[in-house]
Amino acid sequence: MQDSPFQPRLMVLPTPGDVAQKAAALIAGAVRTGRARVLGLATGRTPLGVYTILSQEMRAGTLSLAGTTTFNLDEYAGIPADHPSSYRSYMNRHLFAASDIDMARTHLPDGMAPDPVRAAADYEAMIETAGGIDLQILGIGQNGHIGFNEPGSRFDSRTRIVPLAPSTRAANAGDFPGGTVPEKAVTMGIGTILAAKKILLLASGPAKAEALAAMLEGPVTPACPASALRLHPDATVICDTAAAARLSPATRGAAPAP
Ligand code: F6R
């Protein structure tokens, strides 16, 4: 357990739609003003609404990702990038298809690399060469994971291949209709995430309430990977009322009114 020098800014909004609107506005604003030349992206259900809004803006011509470089947090191991359940396919479908982004500037870890250790080191090097991540978007797992850094992950961990917790595989089973969820993934480490200049974690729904309370109010410990964000000087949490249900009045009270 470590001291917690920082407390993420917290915004509690009524609905998942409000969370998506607020997050999309922050991301689009950062892109437009050149504060997010390098974006760290997440997949999963939580950011879908954000990607829908950003896609609408790009189709309307009010947002451009032409000069943006992206690095995703994670990818399943053992399935090819063109597998319909890969996170590459997810990103292409939900964000990049509507975007004027240069696809060569979109990066996800390689889940099929013949030498995963080397591929992970290359991913870290690419992030560094790009100048580091300006704004990292995160969701949170029901067990407190960020990226696929499951409980027990070291706070100084870097991109690497990891086993997925049974609860994570169960939570993501819907993404593999008729198939089984891979047992491993490649994920940025907690140290990689903490190196981002700014972090935005999104959470919605009652299933995230316990993890969010542990993250913001429990000990800062690898047992709750998301608690590592309390070691970052510029982290923001945007959640809906359901996800905030287990937060103490003191934590909620510190959140600005929507
Ligand atoms: C996804 C990721 C995961 C998810 C988390 C929450 O790239 O890194 O940490 O953010 O599992 O998933 P959802 O949003 O589906 O509840």
PDB file of C-alpha atoms and ligand atoms in Angstrom:
ATOM      1  CA  MET A   1       0.000   0.000   0.000  1.00  0.00           C
ATOM      2  CA  GLN A   2       1.293   3.461  -0.916  1.00  0.00           C
ATOM      3  CA  ASP A   3       0.513   7.024   0.067  1.00  0.00           C
ATOM      4  CA  SER A   4      -1.958   8.700  -2.228  1.00  0.00           C
ATOM      5  CA  PRO A   5      -0.486  12.075  -3.144  1.00  0.00           C
ATOM      6  CA  PHE A   6      -3.269  12.987  -5.581  1.00  0.00           C
ATOM      7  CA  GLN A   7      -7.006  12.499  -5.843  1.00  0.00           C
ATOM      8  CA  PRO A   8      -8.495  12.285  -9.339  1.00  0.00           C
ATOM      9  CA  ARG A   9     -11.017  14.984 -10.214  1.00  0.00           C
ATOM     10  CA  LEU A  10     -14.484  13.428 -10.085  1.00  0.00           C
ATOM     11  CA  MET A  11     -17.540  14.303 -12.145  1.00  0.00           C
ATOM     12  CA  VAL A  12     -20.800  12.489 -11.407  1.00  0.00           C
ATOM     13  CA  LEU A  13     -23.429  12.859 -14.134  1.00  0.00           C
ATOM     14  CA  PRO A  14     -26.962  11.438 -14.250  1.00  0.00           C
ATOM     15  CA  THR A  15     -26.760   8.951 -17.134  1.00  0.00           C
ATOM     16  CA  PRO A  16     -24.264   7.004 -19.299  1.00  0.00           C
ATOM     17  CA  GLY A  17     -25.301   9.302 -22.159  1.00  0.00           C
ATOM     18  CA  ASP A  18     -24.218  12.325 -20.125  1.00  0.00           C
ATOM     19  CA  VAL A  19     -20.882  10.634 -19.385  1.00  0.00           C
ATOM     20  CA  ALA A  20     -20.365  10.038 -23.112  1.00  0.00           C
ATOM     21  CA  GLN A  21     -21.290  13.651 -23.998  1.00  0.00           C
ATOM     22  CA  LYS A  22     -18.943  15.114 -21.411  1.00  0.00           C
ATOM     23  CA  ALA A  23     -16.061  12.801 -22.291  1.00  0.00           C
ATOM     24  CA  ALA A  24     -16.500  13.366 -26.036  1.00  0.00           C
ATOM     25  CA  ALA A  25     -16.499  17.136 -25.488  1.00  0.00           C
ATOM     26  CA  LEU A  26     -13.286  16.942 -23.437  1.00  0.00           C
ATOM     27  CA  ILE A  27     -11.551  14.701 -25.981  1.00  0.00           C
ATOM     28  CA  ALA A  28     -12.686  16.722 -29.004  1.00  0.00           C
ATOM     29  CA  GLY A  29     -11.638  19.945 -27.274  1.00  0.00           C
ATOM     30  CA  ALA A  30      -8.204  18.537 -26.496  1.00  0.00           C
ATOM     31  CA  VAL A  31      -7.767  17.341 -30.104  1.00  0.00           C
ATOM     32  CA  ARG A  32      -8.864  20.695 -31.563  1.00  0.00           C
ATOM     33  CA  THR A  33      -6.515  22.698 -29.369  1.00  0.00           C
ATOM     34  CA  GLY A  34      -3.509  20.458 -30.024  1.00  0.00           C
ATOM     35  CA  ARG A  35      -3.426  19.090 -26.464  1.00  0.00           C
ATOM     36  CA  ALA A  36      -4.102  15.528 -27.642  1.00  0.00           C
ATOM     37  CA  ARG A  37      -1.826  14.876 -30.595  1.00  0.00           C
ATOM     38  CA  VAL A  38      -1.278  11.396 -29.180  1.00  0.00           C
ATOM     39  CA  LEU A  39      -4.421   9.728 -27.851  1.00  0.00           C
ATOM     40  CA  GLY A  40      -4.509   6.578 -25.743  1.00  0.00           C
ATOM     41  CA  LEU A  41      -7.704   4.656 -26.494  1.00  0.00           C
ATOM     42  CA  ALA A  42      -9.775   2.015 -24.723  1.00  0.00           C
ATOM     43  CA  THR A  43     -12.294  -0.485 -26.045  1.00  0.00           C
ATOM     44  CA  GLY A  44     -15.199  -2.207 -24.272  1.00  0.00           C
ATOM     45  CA  ARG A  45     -18.767  -1.085 -23.756  1.00  0.00           C
ATOM     46  CA  THR A  46     -18.049   2.076 -21.779  1.00  0.00           C
ATOM     47  CA  PRO A  47     -16.484   4.272 -24.501  1.00  0.00           C
ATOM     48  CA  LEU A  48     -18.933   3.232 -27.245  1.00  0.00           C
ATOM     49  CA  GLY A  49     -21.107   6.312 -26.711  1.00  0.00           C
ATOM     50  CA  VAL A  50     -18.031   8.530 -26.843  1.00  0.00           C
ATOM     51  CA  TYR A  51     -16.918   7.006 -30.144  1.00  0.00           C
ATOM     52  CA  THR A  52     -20.426   7.420 -31.574  1.00  0.00           C
ATOM     53  CA  ILE A  53     -20.371  11.139 -30.772  1.00  0.00           C
ATOM     54  CA  LEU A  54     -16.826  11.631 -32.062  1.00  0.00           C
ATOM     55  CA  SER A  55     -17.758   9.753 -35.253  1.00  0.00           C
ATOM     56  CA  GLN A  56     -20.800  11.988 -35.737  1.00  0.00           C
ATOM     57  CA  GLU A  57     -18.604  15.059 -35.353  1.00  0.00           C
ATOM     58  CA  MET A  58     -16.101  13.740 -37.868  1.00  0.00           C
ATOM     59  CA  ARG A  59     -18.845  12.951 -40.372  1.00  0.00           C
ATOM     60  CA  ALA A  60     -20.227  16.460 -39.855  1.00  0.00           C
ATOM     61  CA  GLY A  61     -16.767  17.888 -40.471  1.00  0.00           C
ATOM     62  CA  THR A  62     -16.518  19.538 -37.057  1.00  0.00           C
ATOM     63  CA  LEU A  63     -13.689  17.309 -35.834  1.00  0.00           C
ATOM     64  CA  SER A  64     -10.627  15.913 -37.552  1.00  0.00           C
ATOM     65  CA  LEU A  65      -8.227  13.245 -36.383  1.00  0.00           C
ATOM     66  CA  ALA A  66      -5.996  13.768 -39.421  1.00  0.00           C
ATOM     67  CA  GLY A  67      -3.032  14.834 -37.311  1.00  0.00           C
ATOM     68  CA  THR A  68      -3.676  12.472 -34.414  1.00  0.00           C
ATOM     69  CA  THR A  69      -1.709   9.367 -33.477  1.00  0.00           C
ATOM     70  CA  THR A  70      -3.451   6.704 -31.381  1.00  0.00           C
ATOM     71  CA  PHE A  71      -2.294   3.867 -29.177  1.00  0.00           C
ATOM     72  CA  ASN A  72      -4.806   1.404 -27.803  1.00  0.00           C
ATOM     73  CA  LEU A  73      -4.441  -0.048 -24.363  1.00  0.00           C
ATOM     74  CA  ASP A  74      -4.748  -3.675 -25.225  1.00  0.00           C
ATOM     75  CA  GLU A  75      -5.461  -6.492 -27.643  1.00  0.00           C
ATOM     76  CA  TYR A  76      -6.378 -10.148 -27.221  1.00  0.00           C
ATOM     77  CA  ALA A  77      -3.532 -12.590 -27.758  1.00  0.00           C
ATOM     78  CA  GLY A  78      -3.850 -15.420 -30.231  1.00  0.00           C
ATOM     79  CA  ILE A  79      -6.459 -13.927 -32.543  1.00  0.00           C
ATOM     80  CA  PRO A  80      -5.541 -12.083 -35.738  1.00  0.00           C
ATOM     81  CA  ALA A  81      -6.192  -8.356 -36.102  1.00  0.00           C
ATOM     82  CA  ASP A  82      -8.906  -9.032 -38.693  1.00  0.00           C
ATOM     83  CA  HIS A  83     -10.843 -11.360 -36.331  1.00  0.00           C
ATOM     84  CA  PRO A  84     -14.271  -9.718 -35.815  1.00  0.00           C
ATOM     85  CA  SER A  85     -13.796  -9.784 -32.011  1.00  0.00           C
ATOM     86  CA  SER A  86     -10.316  -8.273 -32.019  1.00  0.00           C
ATOM     87  CA  TYR A  87      -9.903  -4.829 -30.551  1.00  0.00           C
ATOM     88  CA  ARG A  88      -8.436  -3.716 -33.900  1.00  0.00           C
ATOM     89  CA  SER A  89     -11.765  -4.650 -35.509  1.00  0.00           C
ATOM     90  CA  TYR A  90     -13.631  -2.857 -32.711  1.00  0.00           C
ATOM     91  CA  MET A  91     -11.635   0.342 -33.261  1.00  0.00           C
ATOM     92  CA  ASN A  92     -12.005   0.226 -37.025  1.00  0.00           C
ATOM     93  CA  ARG A  93     -15.750  -0.309 -36.659  1.00  0.00           C
ATOM     94  CA  HIS A  94     -16.520   2.186 -33.916  1.00  0.00           C
ATOM     95  CA  LEU A  95     -14.110   5.063 -34.533  1.00  0.00           C
ATOM     96  CA  PHE A  96     -11.646   4.825 -37.366  1.00  0.00           C
ATOM     97  CA  ALA A  97     -14.220   4.076 -40.088  1.00  0.00           C
ATOM     98  CA  ALA A  98     -15.748   7.521 -39.685  1.00  0.00           C
ATOM     99  CA  SER A  99     -12.427   9.214 -39.329  1.00  0.00           C
ATOM    100  CA  ASP A 100      -9.978  10.989 -41.552  1.00  0.00           C
ATOM    101  CA  ILE A 101      -7.225   9.536 -39.381  1.00  0.00           C
ATOM    102  CA  ASP A 102      -4.147   8.167 -41.134  1.00  0.00           C
ATOM    103  CA  MET A 103      -4.531   4.444 -40.368  1.00  0.00           C
ATOM    104  CA  ALA A 104      -0.745   4.121 -40.229  1.00  0.00           C
ATOM    105  CA  ARG A 105      -0.915   6.303 -37.126  1.00  0.00           C
ATOM    106  CA  THR A 106      -3.340   3.966 -35.329  1.00  0.00           C
ATOM    107  CA  HIS A 107      -1.647   1.410 -33.133  1.00  0.00           C
ATOM    108  CA  LEU A 108      -2.758  -1.578 -31.099  1.00  0.00           C
ATOM    109  CA  PRO A 109      -0.557  -4.186 -29.480  1.00  0.00           C
ATOM    110  CA  ASP A 110       0.070  -7.180 -31.738  1.00  0.00           C
ATOM    111  CA  GLY A 111      -1.734 -10.189 -30.298  1.00  0.00           C
ATOM    112  CA  MET A 112      -0.088 -12.542 -32.792  1.00  0.00           C
ATOM    113  CA  ALA A 113       3.544 -11.454 -32.497  1.00  0.00           C
ATOM    114  CA  PRO A 114       5.941 -14.392 -32.814  1.00  0.00           C
ATOM    115  CA  ASP A 115       8.159 -12.718 -30.216  1.00  0.00           C
ATOM    116  CA  PRO A 116       5.730 -11.107 -27.723  1.00  0.00           C
ATOM    117  CA  VAL A 117       8.477  -9.746 -25.464  1.00  0.00           C
ATOM    118  CA  ARG A 118      10.121  -7.919 -28.321  1.00  0.00           C
ATOM    119  CA  ALA A 119       6.767  -6.731 -29.717  1.00  0.00           C
ATOM    120  CA  ALA A 120       5.867  -5.303 -26.302  1.00  0.00           C
ATOM    121  CA  ALA A 121       9.177  -3.443 -26.088  1.00  0.00           C
ATOM    122  CA  ASP A 122       8.591  -2.134 -29.631  1.00  0.00           C
ATOM    123  CA  TYR A 123       5.137  -0.864 -28.605  1.00  0.00           C
ATOM    124  CA  GLU A 124       6.645   1.056 -25.691  1.00  0.00           C
ATOM    125  CA  ALA A 125       9.308   2.466 -28.021  1.00  0.00           C
ATOM    126  CA  MET A 126       6.681   3.592 -30.541  1.00  0.00           C
ATOM    127  CA  ILE A 127       4.783   5.448 -27.811  1.00  0.00           C
ATOM    128  CA  GLU A 128       7.971   7.156 -26.749  1.00  0.00           C
ATOM    129  CA  THR A 129       8.955   8.056 -30.317  1.00  0.00           C
ATOM    130  CA  ALA A 130       5.507   9.603 -30.798  1.00  0.00           C
ATOM    131  CA  GLY A 131       6.249  11.876 -27.846  1.00  0.00           C
ATOM    132  CA  GLY A 132       4.279   9.983 -25.189  1.00  0.00           C
ATOM    133  CA  ILE A 133       0.532   9.812 -24.695  1.00  0.00           C
ATOM    134  CA  ASP A 134      -1.115  13.209 -24.179  1.00  0.00           C
ATOM    135  CA  LEU A 135      -4.540  11.940 -23.129  1.00  0.00           C
ATOM    136  CA  GLN A 136      -5.295   8.358 -22.092  1.00  0.00           C
ATOM    137  CA  ILE A 137      -8.913   7.156 -22.033  1.00  0.00           C
ATOM    138  CA  LEU A 138      -9.679   4.303 -19.639  1.00  0.00           C
ATOM    139  CA  GLY A 139     -12.586   2.165 -18.547  1.00  0.00           C
ATOM    140  CA  ILE A 140     -12.523   0.149 -15.333  1.00  0.00           C
ATOM    141  CA  GLY A 141     -13.132  -3.555 -14.868  1.00  0.00           C
ATOM    142  CA  GLN A 142     -15.470  -4.851 -12.162  1.00  0.00           C
ATOM    143  CA  ASN A 143     -12.324  -6.138 -10.439  1.00  0.00           C
ATOM    144  CA  GLY A 144     -10.642  -2.730 -10.684  1.00  0.00           C
ATOM    145  CA  HIS A 145      -8.489  -3.552 -13.699  1.00  0.00           C
ATOM    146  CA  ILE A 146      -7.308  -0.861 -16.106  1.00  0.00           C
ATOM    147  CA  GLY A 147      -6.288  -1.989 -19.544  1.00  0.00           C
ATOM    148  CA  PHE A 148      -5.894  -5.706 -18.901  1.00  0.00           C
ATOM    149  CA  ASN A 149      -3.802  -5.094 -15.803  1.00  0.00           C
ATOM    150  CA  GLU A 150      -5.571  -7.489 -13.505  1.00  0.00           C
ATOM    151  CA  PRO A 151      -5.339  -7.271  -9.694  1.00  0.00           C
ATOM    152  CA  GLY A 152      -1.768  -7.905  -8.559  1.00  0.00           C
ATOM    153  CA  SER A 153      -0.200  -6.070 -11.530  1.00  0.00           C
ATOM    154  CA  ARG A 154       2.785  -4.000 -10.522  1.00  0.00           C
ATOM    155  CA  PHE A 155       2.418  -0.250 -10.725  1.00  0.00           C
ATOM    156  CA  ASP A 156       5.675  -0.050 -12.707  1.00  0.00           C
ATOM    157  CA  SER A 157       4.536  -2.701 -15.215  1.00  0.00           C
ATOM    158  CA  ARG A 158       4.951  -1.992 -18.907  1.00  0.00           C
ATOM    159  CA  THR A 159       3.427  -3.466 -22.060  1.00  0.00           C
ATOM    160  CA  ARG A 160       3.419  -7.235 -21.788  1.00  0.00           C
ATOM    161  CA  ILE A 161       1.444 -10.400 -22.336  1.00  0.00           C
ATOM    162  CA  VAL A 162      -0.875 -11.222 -19.424  1.00  0.00           C
ATOM    163  CA  PRO A 163      -3.379 -13.935 -18.451  1.00  0.00           C
ATOM    164  CA  LEU A 164      -6.972 -12.693 -18.228  1.00  0.00           C
ATOM    165  CA  ALA A 165      -8.834 -13.143 -14.954  1.00  0.00           C
ATOM    166  CA  PRO A 166     -11.773 -15.586 -15.150  1.00  0.00           C
ATOM    167  CA  SER A 167     -14.129 -12.709 -14.237  1.00  0.00           C
ATOM    168  CA  THR A 168     -12.776 -10.624 -17.132  1.00  0.00           C
ATOM    169  CA  ARG A 169     -13.231 -13.505 -19.568  1.00  0.00           C
ATOM    170  CA  ALA A 170     -16.783 -13.965 -18.299  1.00  0.00           C
ATOM    171  CA  ALA A 171     -17.518 -10.227 -18.595  1.00  0.00           C
ATOM    172  CA  ASN A 172     -16.280 -10.204 -22.214  1.00  0.00           C
ATOM    173  CA  ALA A 173     -17.881 -13.499 -23.311  1.00  0.00           C
ATOM    174  CA  GLY A 174     -20.528 -11.553 -25.249  1.00  0.00           C
ATOM    175  CA  ASP A 175     -17.800 -10.322 -27.611  1.00  0.00           C
ATOM    176  CA  PHE A 176     -17.109 -13.885 -28.723  1.00  0.00           C
ATOM    177  CA  PRO A 177     -20.487 -15.271 -29.773  1.00  0.00           C
ATOM    178  CA  GLY A 178     -20.187 -18.999 -30.228  1.00  0.00           C
ATOM    179  CA  GLY A 179     -16.514 -18.968 -29.282  1.00  0.00           C
ATOM    180  CA  THR A 180     -14.312 -18.776 -26.248  1.00  0.00           C
ATOM    181  CA  VAL A 181     -12.640 -15.648 -24.943  1.00  0.00           C
ATOM    182  CA  PRO A 182      -8.848 -15.836 -25.345  1.00  0.00           C
ATOM    183  CA  GLU A 183      -6.988 -16.670 -22.155  1.00  0.00           C
ATOM    184  CA  LYS A 184      -4.339 -14.028 -22.669  1.00  0.00           C
ATOM    185  CA  ALA A 185      -3.983 -10.478 -23.887  1.00  0.00           C
ATOM    186  CA  VAL A 186      -1.289  -7.911 -24.505  1.00  0.00           C
ATOM    187  CA  THR A 187      -1.760  -4.781 -22.448  1.00  0.00           C
ATOM    188  CA  MET A 188       0.004  -1.529 -21.750  1.00  0.00           C
ATOM    189  CA  GLY A 189       1.274  -1.721 -18.191  1.00  0.00           C
ATOM    190  CA  ILE A 190       0.188   0.426 -15.291  1.00  0.00           C
ATOM    191  CA  GLY A 191       3.529   2.218 -15.594  1.00  0.00           C
ATOM    192  CA  THR A 192       2.762   2.893 -19.275  1.00  0.00           C
ATOM    193  CA  ILE A 193      -0.643   4.316 -18.348  1.00  0.00           C
ATOM    194  CA  LEU A 194       0.770   6.464 -15.532  1.00  0.00           C
ATOM    195  CA  ALA A 195       3.275   7.962 -18.001  1.00  0.00           C
ATOM    196  CA  ALA A 196       0.398   9.578 -19.956  1.00  0.00           C
ATOM    197  CA  LYS A 197       0.232  13.335 -19.426  1.00  0.00           C
ATOM    198  CA  LYS A 198      -3.490  13.284 -18.723  1.00  0.00           C
ATOM    199  CA  ILE A 199      -5.854  10.421 -17.870  1.00  0.00           C
ATOM    200  CA  LEU A 200      -9.626  10.228 -18.262  1.00  0.00           C
ATOM    201  CA  LEU A 201     -11.370   7.224 -16.707  1.00  0.00           C
ATOM    202  CA  LEU A 202     -15.015   6.584 -17.552  1.00  0.00           C
ATOM    203  CA  ALA A 203     -17.412   4.384 -15.619  1.00  0.00           C
ATOM    204  CA  SER A 204     -21.107   3.779 -15.917  1.00  0.00           C
ATOM    205  CA  GLY A 205     -23.637   1.405 -14.463  1.00  0.00           C
ATOM    206  CA  PRO A 206     -24.094  -0.260 -11.072  1.00  0.00           C
ATOM    207  CA  ALA A 207     -21.634  -3.083 -11.892  1.00  0.00           C
ATOM    208  CA  LYS A 208     -18.792  -0.569 -11.592  1.00  0.00           C
ATOM    209  CA  ALA A 209     -19.844   0.951  -8.250  1.00  0.00           C
ATOM    210  CA  GLU A 210     -17.730  -1.281  -6.050  1.00  0.00           C
ATOM    211  CA  ALA A 211     -14.598  -0.985  -8.221  1.00  0.00           C
ATOM    212  CA  LEU A 212     -14.934   2.802  -8.328  1.00  0.00           C
ATOM    213  CA  ALA A 213     -15.262   3.043  -4.539  1.00  0.00           C
ATOM    214  CA  ALA A 214     -12.212   0.801  -4.081  1.00  0.00           C
ATOM    215  CA  MET A 215     -10.277   2.896  -6.586  1.00  0.00           C
ATOM    216  CA  LEU A 216     -11.073   6.257  -5.025  1.00  0.00           C
ATOM    217  CA  GLU A 217     -11.489   5.387  -1.351  1.00  0.00           C
ATOM    218  CA  GLY A 218      -9.624   2.161  -0.679  1.00  0.00           C
ATOM    219  CA  PRO A 219      -5.904   1.693  -0.264  1.00  0.00           C
ATOM    220  CA  VAL A 220      -3.590   2.485  -3.168  1.00  0.00           C
ATOM    221  CA  THR A 221      -2.563  -1.063  -3.907  1.00  0.00           C
ATOM    222  CA  PRO A 222      -1.955  -3.450  -6.823  1.00  0.00           C
ATOM    223  CA  ALA A 223      -4.971  -5.370  -5.486  1.00  0.00           C
ATOM    224  CA  CYS A 224      -6.997  -2.566  -7.105  1.00  0.00           C
ATOM    225  CA  PRO A 225      -5.053  -1.579 -10.238  1.00  0.00           C
ATOM    226  CA  ALA A 226      -7.169   1.542 -10.855  1.00  0.00           C
ATOM    227  CA  SER A 227      -6.094   2.925  -7.464  1.00  0.00           C
ATOM    228  CA  ALA A 228      -2.739   3.644  -9.163  1.00  0.00           C
ATOM    229  CA  LEU A 229      -4.417   6.678 -10.721  1.00  0.00           C
ATOM    230  CA  ARG A 230      -4.134   8.331  -7.312  1.00  0.00           C
ATOM    231  CA  LEU A 231      -0.402   8.478  -8.025  1.00  0.00           C
ATOM    232  CA  HIS A 232      -1.052  10.594 -11.156  1.00  0.00           C
ATOM    233  CA  PRO A 233      -1.212  14.390 -10.954  1.00  0.00           C
ATOM    234  CA  ASP A 234      -3.772  14.864 -13.738  1.00  0.00           C
ATOM    235  CA  ALA A 235      -6.428  12.160 -13.685  1.00  0.00           C
ATOM    236  CA  THR A 236     -10.167  12.739 -14.083  1.00  0.00           C
ATOM    237  CA  VAL A 237     -13.006  10.305 -13.455  1.00  0.00           C
ATOM    238  CA  ILE A 238     -16.341  10.836 -15.168  1.00  0.00           C
ATOM    239  CA  CYS A 239     -19.053   8.466 -14.012  1.00  0.00           C
ATOM    240  CA  ASP A 240     -22.796   8.192 -13.863  1.00  0.00           C
ATOM    241  CA  THR A 241     -24.904   8.174 -10.709  1.00  0.00           C
ATOM    242  CA  ALA A 242     -25.200   4.370 -10.714  1.00  0.00           C
ATOM    243  CA  ALA A 243     -21.433   3.883 -10.792  1.00  0.00           C
ATOM    244  CA  ALA A 244     -21.044   6.496  -8.032  1.00  0.00           C
ATOM    245  CA  ALA A 245     -23.551   4.737  -5.746  1.00  0.00           C
ATOM    246  CA  ARG A 246     -20.926   3.300  -3.370  1.00  0.00           C
ATOM    247  CA  LEU A 247     -18.884   6.498  -3.013  1.00  0.00           C
ATOM    248  CA  SER A 248     -18.935   8.211   0.343  1.00  0.00           C
ATOM    249  CA  PRO A 249     -20.664  11.584   0.675  1.00  0.00           C
ATOM    250  CA  ALA A 250     -17.208  13.125   1.245  1.00  0.00           C
ATOM    251  CA  THR A 251     -15.926  11.865  -2.115  1.00  0.00           C
ATOM    252  CA  ARG A 252     -19.179  12.769  -3.881  1.00  0.00           C
ATOM    253  CA  GLY A 253     -19.200  16.147  -2.195  1.00  0.00           C
ATOM    254  CA  ALA A 254     -15.822  16.957  -3.695  1.00  0.00           C
ATOM    255  CA  ALA A 255     -17.265  16.507  -7.176  1.00  0.00           C
ATOM    256  CA  PRO A 256     -18.414  19.682  -8.902  1.00  0.00           C
ATOM    257  CA  ALA A 257     -22.144  19.840  -9.682  1.00  0.00           C
ATOM    258  CA  PRO A 258     -22.806  18.771 -13.301  1.00  0.00           C
TER     259      PRO A 258
HETATM  260  C1  F6R B   1     -10.551  -2.158 -22.778  1.00  0.00           C
HETATM  261  C2  F6R B   1      -9.926  -2.230 -21.462  1.00  0.00           C
HETATM  262  C3  F6R B   1     -10.655  -2.692 -20.249  1.00  0.00           C
HETATM  263  C4  F6R B   1     -12.075  -2.120 -20.160  1.00  0.00           C
HETATM  264  C5  F6R B   1     -12.784  -2.654 -18.907  1.00  0.00           C
HETATM  265  C6  F6R B   1     -14.211  -2.192 -18.844  1.00  0.00           C
HETATM  266  O1  F6R B   1      -9.632  -1.706 -23.762  1.00  0.00           O
HETATM  267  O2  F6R B   1      -8.770  -1.952 -21.377  1.00  0.00           O
HETATM  268  O3  F6R B   1      -9.932  -2.316 -19.104  1.00  0.00           O
HETATM  269  O4  F6R B   1     -12.021  -0.731 -20.113  1.00  0.00           O
HETATM  270  O5  F6R B   1     -12.751  -4.053 -18.919  1.00  0.00           O
HETATM  271  O6  F6R B   1     -14.924  -2.770 -19.896  1.00  0.00           O
HETATM  272  P1  F6R B   1     -16.406  -2.307 -20.245  1.00  0.00           P
HETATM  273  O7  F6R B   1     -16.313  -0.886 -20.694  1.00  0.00           O
HETATM  274  O8  F6R B   1     -16.812  -3.217 -21.364  1.00  0.00           O
HETATM  275  O9  F6R B   1     -17.208  -2.467 -19.011  1.00  0.00           O
END
